[in-house]
Amino acid sequence: MNLTLLKALGAMLLACVLLIASAVMFRREKRAWSVLQLLGAVGLATVVLAHLCEALQILPWMRWGQEHSVGHYLDLSAALVGLALFPLGYLLHALAMTRDR
């Protein structure tokens, strides 16, 4: 089996857990922090989907893994969104929980 595919499948499991947990939190409490966490989880899931497409050679016209390509910039922008918004939403949630106590 392709090593990239194996890594992407493992990451997909983690991304799905984050996405489902964030969606459940958003459904329970529609607050700013839950929106940020959900958008961050969507970004991380997009990164994983990009790597799955690269490993399975889906949509080859996007030139996955090559610099200055559509696939590269989609992957990069989704990673930036995910790595910025998910922790920010988590931090705001933690601060809101400590303030409520």
GROMACS .gro file of N, CA and C in nm:
model
  303
    1MET      N    1   0.084  -0.118   0.000
    1MET     CA    2   0.000   0.000   0.000
    1MET      C    3   0.089   0.125   0.000
    2ASN      N    4   0.044   0.227  -0.065
    2ASN     CA    5   0.115   0.353  -0.073
    2ASN      C    6   0.127   0.418   0.066
    3LEU      N    7   0.246   0.460   0.104
    3LEU     CA    8   0.269   0.519   0.236
    3LEU      C    9   0.190   0.650   0.252
    4THR      N   10   0.183   0.730   0.146
    4THR     CA   11   0.106   0.855   0.152
    4THR      C   12  -0.041   0.826   0.176
    5LEU      N   13  -0.092   0.723   0.112
    5LEU     CA   14  -0.232   0.685   0.131
    5LEU      C   15  -0.256   0.638   0.274
    6LEU      N   16  -0.165   0.560   0.327
    6LEU     CA   17  -0.180   0.510   0.464
    6LEU      C   18  -0.181   0.625   0.565
    7LYS      N   19  -0.090   0.721   0.546
    7LYS     CA   20  -0.086   0.838   0.634
    7LYS      C   21  -0.214   0.920   0.621
    8ALA      N   22  -0.260   0.938   0.498
    8ALA     CA   23  -0.381   1.017   0.475
    8ALA      C   24  -0.504   0.951   0.538
    9LEU      N   25  -0.512   0.819   0.532
    9LEU     CA   26  -0.625   0.749   0.593
    9LEU      C   27  -0.622   0.762   0.745
   10GLY      N   28  -0.503   0.755   0.804
   10GLY     CA   29  -0.492   0.776   0.948
   10GLY      C   30  -0.531   0.918   0.988
   11ALA      N   31  -0.486   1.013   0.909
   11ALA     CA   32  -0.522   1.153   0.937
   11ALA      C   33  -0.670   1.177   0.915
   12MET      N   34  -0.729   1.105   0.820
   12MET     CA   35  -0.873   1.121   0.794
   12MET      C   36  -0.955   1.080   0.915
   13LEU      N   37  -0.912   0.975   0.982
   13LEU     CA   38  -0.981   0.932   1.104
   13LEU      C   39  -0.980   1.044   1.208
   14LEU      N   40  -0.864   1.103   1.230
   14LEU     CA   41  -0.855   1.212   1.329
   14LEU      C   42  -0.934   1.335   1.284
   15ALA      N   43  -0.926   1.368   1.156
   15ALA     CA   44  -0.998   1.485   1.105
   15ALA      C   45  -1.149   1.465   1.117
   16CYS      N   46  -1.195   1.343   1.092
   16CYS     CA   47  -1.339   1.315   1.105
   16CYS      C   48  -1.386   1.328   1.249
   17VAL      N   49  -1.304   1.282   1.342
   17VAL     CA   50  -1.339   1.295   1.484
   17VAL      C   51  -1.349   1.443   1.522
   18LEU      N   52  -1.252   1.524   1.480
   18LEU     CA   53  -1.257   1.668   1.508
   18LEU      C   54  -1.377   1.733   1.444
   19LEU      N   55  -1.406   1.696   1.320
   19LEU     CA   56  -1.517   1.756   1.248
   19LEU      C   57  -1.651   1.720   1.311
   20ILE      N   58  -1.668   1.595   1.347
   20ILE     CA   59  -1.794   1.552   1.409
   20ILE      C   60  -1.812   1.617   1.546
   21ALA      N   61  -1.706   1.619   1.626
   21ALA     CA   62  -1.715   1.682   1.759
   21ALA      C   63  -1.744   1.831   1.748
   22SER      N   64  -1.683   1.897   1.650
   22SER     CA   65  -1.706   2.040   1.631
   22SER      C   66  -1.848   2.066   1.583
   23ALA      N   67  -1.899   1.979   1.497
   23ALA     CA   68  -2.036   1.995   1.449
   23ALA      C   69  -2.137   1.974   1.562
   24VAL      N   70  -2.110   1.878   1.649
   24VAL     CA   71  -2.198   1.855   1.763
   24VAL      C   72  -2.196   1.975   1.857
   25MET      N   73  -2.077   2.029   1.884
   25MET     CA   74  -2.067   2.148   1.969
   25MET      C   75  -2.140   2.267   1.909
   26PHE      N   76  -2.124   2.283   1.778
   26PHE     CA   77  -2.191   2.394   1.710
   26PHE      C   78  -2.342   2.378   1.716
   27ARG      N   79  -2.389   2.255   1.703
   27ARG     CA   80  -2.534   2.232   1.708
   27ARG      C   81  -2.590   2.259   1.847
   28ARG      N   82  -2.512   2.227   1.950
   28ARG     CA   83  -2.557   2.251   2.087
   28ARG      C   84  -2.552   2.399   2.124
   29GLU      N   85  -2.442   2.463   2.093
   29GLU     CA   86  -2.421   2.604   2.129
   29GLU      C   87  -2.373   2.681   2.007
   30LYS      N   88  -2.456   2.764   1.955
   30LYS     CA   89  -2.417   2.844   1.839
   30LYS      C   90  -2.351   2.973   1.889
   31ARG      N   91  -2.224   2.961   1.920
   31ARG     CA   92  -2.144   3.073   1.968
   31ARG      C   93  -2.028   3.096   1.874
   32ALA      N   94  -1.960   3.208   1.893
   32ALA     CA   95  -1.849   3.243   1.804
   32ALA      C   96  -1.738   3.139   1.810
   33TRP      N   97  -1.707   3.090   1.929
   33TRP     CA   98  -1.599   2.993   1.941
   33TRP      C   99  -1.633   2.863   1.871
   34SER      N  100  -1.761   2.822   1.873
   34SER     CA  101  -1.798   2.697   1.808
   34SER      C  102  -1.793   2.711   1.655
   35VAL      N  103  -1.823   2.830   1.604
   35VAL     CA  104  -1.810   2.854   1.460
   35VAL      C  105  -1.664   2.848   1.419
   36LEU      N  106  -1.576   2.909   1.499
   36LEU     CA  107  -1.433   2.907   1.468
   36LEU      C  108  -1.378   2.765   1.470
   37GLN      N  109  -1.419   2.688   1.570
   37GLN     CA  110  -1.373   2.550   1.578
   37GLN      C  111  -1.424   2.469   1.459
   38LEU      N  112  -1.548   2.488   1.421
   38LEU     CA  113  -1.604   2.414   1.309
   38LEU      C  114  -1.534   2.450   1.178
   39LEU      N  115  -1.511   2.579   1.155
   39LEU     CA  116  -1.439   2.620   1.034
   39LEU      C  117  -1.296   2.567   1.032
   40GLY      N  118  -1.231   2.565   1.148
   40GLY     CA  119  -1.098   2.510   1.158
   40GLY      C  120  -1.096   2.360   1.129
   41ALA      N  121  -1.195   2.290   1.179
   41ALA     CA  122  -1.204   2.145   1.153
   41ALA      C  123  -1.231   2.118   1.005
   42VAL      N  124  -1.312   2.202   0.942
   42VAL     CA  125  -1.335   2.188   0.797
   42VAL      C  126  -1.205   2.211   0.721
   43GLY      N  127  -1.127   2.309   0.764
   43GLY     CA  128  -0.997   2.333   0.700
   43GLY      C  129  -0.904   2.214   0.713
   44LEU      N  130  -0.898   2.156   0.831
   44LEU     CA  131  -0.812   2.039   0.851
   44LEU      C  132  -0.860   1.918   0.770
   45ALA      N  133  -0.992   1.901   0.762
   45ALA     CA  134  -1.045   1.792   0.681
   45ALA      C  135  -1.016   1.814   0.533
   46THR      N  136  -1.016   1.939   0.490
   46THR     CA  137  -0.982   1.970   0.351
   46THR      C  138  -0.836   1.934   0.321
   47VAL      N  139  -0.748   1.960   0.415
   47VAL     CA  140  -0.607   1.922   0.398
   47VAL      C  141  -0.596   1.771   0.380
   48VAL      N  142  -0.665   1.697   0.463
   48VAL     CA  143  -0.660   1.552   0.455
   48VAL      C  144  -0.718   1.503   0.322
   49LEU      N  145  -0.828   1.564   0.278
   49LEU     CA  146  -0.885   1.525   0.149
   49LEU      C  147  -0.789   1.555   0.034
   50ALA      N  148  -0.717   1.666   0.044
   50ALA     CA  149  -0.618   1.699  -0.059
   50ALA      C  150  -0.509   1.593  -0.064
   51HIS      N  151  -0.466   1.545   0.051
   51HIS     CA  152  -0.363   1.442   0.054
   51HIS      C  153  -0.416   1.307   0.007
   52LEU      N  154  -0.542   1.279   0.033
   52LEU     CA  155  -0.603   1.158  -0.021
   52LEU      C  156  -0.610   1.164  -0.174
   53CYS      N  157  -0.649   1.280  -0.226
   53CYS     CA  158  -0.653   1.297  -0.371
   53CYS      C  159  -0.514   1.283  -0.432
   54GLU      N  160  -0.414   1.331  -0.362
   54GLU     CA  161  -0.276   1.317  -0.411
   54GLU      C  162  -0.234   1.170  -0.414
   55ALA      N  163  -0.265   1.098  -0.307
   55ALA     CA  164  -0.224   0.958  -0.298
   55ALA      C  165  -0.298   0.870  -0.399
   56LEU      N  166  -0.425   0.900  -0.421
   56LEU     CA  167  -0.505   0.820  -0.514
   56LEU      C  168  -0.503   0.874  -0.656
   57GLN      N  169  -0.431   0.982  -0.677
   57GLN     CA  170  -0.419   1.047  -0.807
   57GLN      C  171  -0.555   1.086  -0.865
   58ILE      N  172  -0.637   1.142  -0.778
   58ILE     CA  173  -0.768   1.195  -0.818
   58ILE      C  174  -0.748   1.342  -0.856
   59LEU      N  175  -0.813   1.387  -0.959
   59LEU     CA  176  -0.800   1.524  -1.011
   59LEU      C  177  -0.654   1.559  -1.040
   60PRO      N  178  -0.591   1.488  -1.129
   60PRO     CA  179  -0.449   1.513  -1.156
   60PRO      C  180  -0.422   1.651  -1.215
   61TRP      N  181  -0.524   1.716  -1.273
   61TRP     CA  182  -0.501   1.849  -1.330
   61TRP      C  183  -0.470   1.953  -1.223
   62MET      N  184  -0.496   1.920  -1.095
   62MET     CA  185  -0.463   2.013  -0.987
   62MET      C  186  -0.316   2.004  -0.948
   63ARG      N  187  -0.245   1.905  -1.002
   63ARG     CA  188  -0.101   1.885  -0.979
   63ARG      C  189  -0.069   1.884  -0.829
   64TRP      N  190  -0.132   1.792  -0.759
   64TRP     CA  191  -0.112   1.778  -0.614
   64TRP      C  192   0.035   1.761  -0.583
   65GLY      N  193   0.081   1.828  -0.481
   65GLY     CA  194   0.218   1.812  -0.433
   65GLY      C  195   0.323   1.891  -0.507
   66GLN      N  196   0.286   1.960  -0.613
   66GLN     CA  197   0.382   2.040  -0.687
   66GLN      C  198   0.368   2.187  -0.649
   67GLU      N  199   0.480   2.254  -0.636
   67GLU     CA  200   0.477   2.395  -0.600
   67GLU      C  201   0.408   2.477  -0.708
   68HIS      N  202   0.347   2.586  -0.666
   68HIS     CA  203   0.281   2.683  -0.755
   68HIS      C  204   0.170   2.619  -0.838
   69SER      N  205   0.099   2.524  -0.779
   69SER     CA  206  -0.014   2.462  -0.847
   69SER      C  207  -0.141   2.490  -0.767
   70VAL      N  208  -0.254   2.466  -0.830
   70VAL     CA  209  -0.383   2.487  -0.764
   70VAL      C  210  -0.394   2.398  -0.641
   71GLY      N  211  -0.355   2.272  -0.654
   71GLY     CA  212  -0.362   2.179  -0.542
   71GLY      C  213  -0.276   2.220  -0.425
   72HIS      N  214  -0.158   2.273  -0.456
   72HIS     CA  215  -0.067   2.319  -0.350
   72HIS      C  216  -0.129   2.435  -0.273
   73TYR      N  217  -0.185   2.531  -0.344
   73TYR     CA  218  -0.242   2.647  -0.277
   73TYR      C  219  -0.371   2.615  -0.204
   74LEU      N  220  -0.449   2.521  -0.255
   74LEU     CA  221  -0.567   2.476  -0.183
   74LEU      C  222  -0.526   2.409  -0.052
   75ASP      N  223  -0.427   2.323  -0.059
   75ASP     CA  224  -0.377   2.253   0.059
   75ASP      C  225  -0.319   2.353   0.160
   76LEU      N  226  -0.239   2.446   0.112
   76LEU     CA  227  -0.176   2.545   0.200
   76LEU      C  228  -0.279   2.636   0.267
   77SER      N  229  -0.374   2.687   0.190
   77SER     CA  230  -0.472   2.777   0.249
   77SER      C  231  -0.563   2.704   0.348
   78ALA      N  232  -0.600   2.580   0.317
   78ALA     CA  233  -0.682   2.503   0.411
   78ALA      C  234  -0.605   2.473   0.539
   79ALA      N  235  -0.476   2.446   0.527
   79ALA     CA  236  -0.394   2.421   0.646
   79ALA      C  237  -0.383   2.546   0.732
   80LEU      N  238  -0.366   2.661   0.670
   80LEU     CA  239  -0.358   2.786   0.746
   80LEU      C  240  -0.489   2.816   0.818
   81VAL      N  241  -0.600   2.795   0.748
   81VAL     CA  242  -0.731   2.817   0.810
   81VAL      C  243  -0.751   2.721   0.927
   82GLY      N  244  -0.720   2.594   0.904
   82GLY     CA  245  -0.740   2.494   1.009
   82GLY      C  246  -0.652   2.516   1.131
   83LEU      N  247  -0.525   2.547   1.105
   83LEU     CA  248  -0.431   2.564   1.217
   83LEU      C  249  -0.447   2.697   1.289
   84ALA      N  250  -0.516   2.791   1.228
   84ALA     CA  251  -0.542   2.920   1.294
   84ALA      C  252  -0.676   2.918   1.369
   85LEU      N  253  -0.780   2.871   1.303
   85LEU     CA  254  -0.914   2.884   1.360
   85LEU      C  255  -0.949   2.778   1.464
   86PHE      N  256  -0.907   2.653   1.442
   86PHE     CA  257  -0.944   2.549   1.539
   86PHE      C  258  -0.887   2.577   1.678
   87PRO      N  259  -0.755   2.604   1.690
   87PRO     CA  260  -0.703   2.634   1.824
   87PRO      C  261  -0.760   2.763   1.883
   88LEU      N  262  -0.787   2.861   1.799
   88LEU     CA  263  -0.846   2.986   1.849
   88LEU      C  264  -0.985   2.959   1.906
   89GLY      N  265  -1.065   2.882   1.835
   89GLY     CA  266  -1.198   2.846   1.887
   89GLY      C  267  -1.189   2.767   2.015
   90TYR      N  268  -1.094   2.675   2.021
   90TYR     CA  269  -1.076   2.595   2.142
   90TYR      C  270  -1.034   2.684   2.260
   91LEU      N  271  -0.943   2.777   2.235
   91LEU     CA  272  -0.899   2.869   2.340
   91LEU      C  273  -1.014   2.955   2.390
   92LEU      N  274  -1.092   3.010   2.299
   92LEU     CA  275  -1.207   3.093   2.339
   92LEU      C  276  -1.310   3.011   2.416
   93HIS      N  277  -1.329   2.886   2.377
   93HIS     CA  278  -1.420   2.798   2.450
   93HIS      C  279  -1.369   2.773   2.592
   94ALA      N  280  -1.240   2.746   2.606
   94ALA     CA  281  -1.182   2.722   2.738
   94ALA      C  282  -1.192   2.848   2.825
   95LEU      N  283  -1.168   2.963   2.767
   95LEU     CA  284  -1.181   3.088   2.843
   95LEU      C  285  -1.326   3.113   2.885
   96ALA      N  286  -1.420   3.081   2.798
   96ALA     CA  287  -1.562   3.100   2.831
   96ALA      C  288  -1.604   3.005   2.942
   97MET      N  289  -1.550   2.884   2.942
   97MET     CA  290  -1.587   2.787   3.045
   97MET      C  291  -1.530   2.827   3.181
   98THR      N  292  -1.408   2.881   3.184
   98THR     CA  293  -1.350   2.923   3.311
   98THR      C  294  -1.418   3.050   3.364
   99ARG      N  295  -1.463   3.134   3.273
   99ARG     CA  296  -1.531   3.257   3.314
   99ARG      C  297  -1.669   3.226   3.372
  100ASP      N  298  -1.734   3.122   3.320
  100ASP     CA  299  -1.868   3.085   3.367
  100ASP      C  300  -1.866   3.020   3.504
  101ARG      N  301  -1.753   2.970   3.548
  101ARG     CA  302  -1.747   2.900   3.677
  101ARG      C  303  -1.728   2.992   3.788
   0.00000   0.00000   0.00000
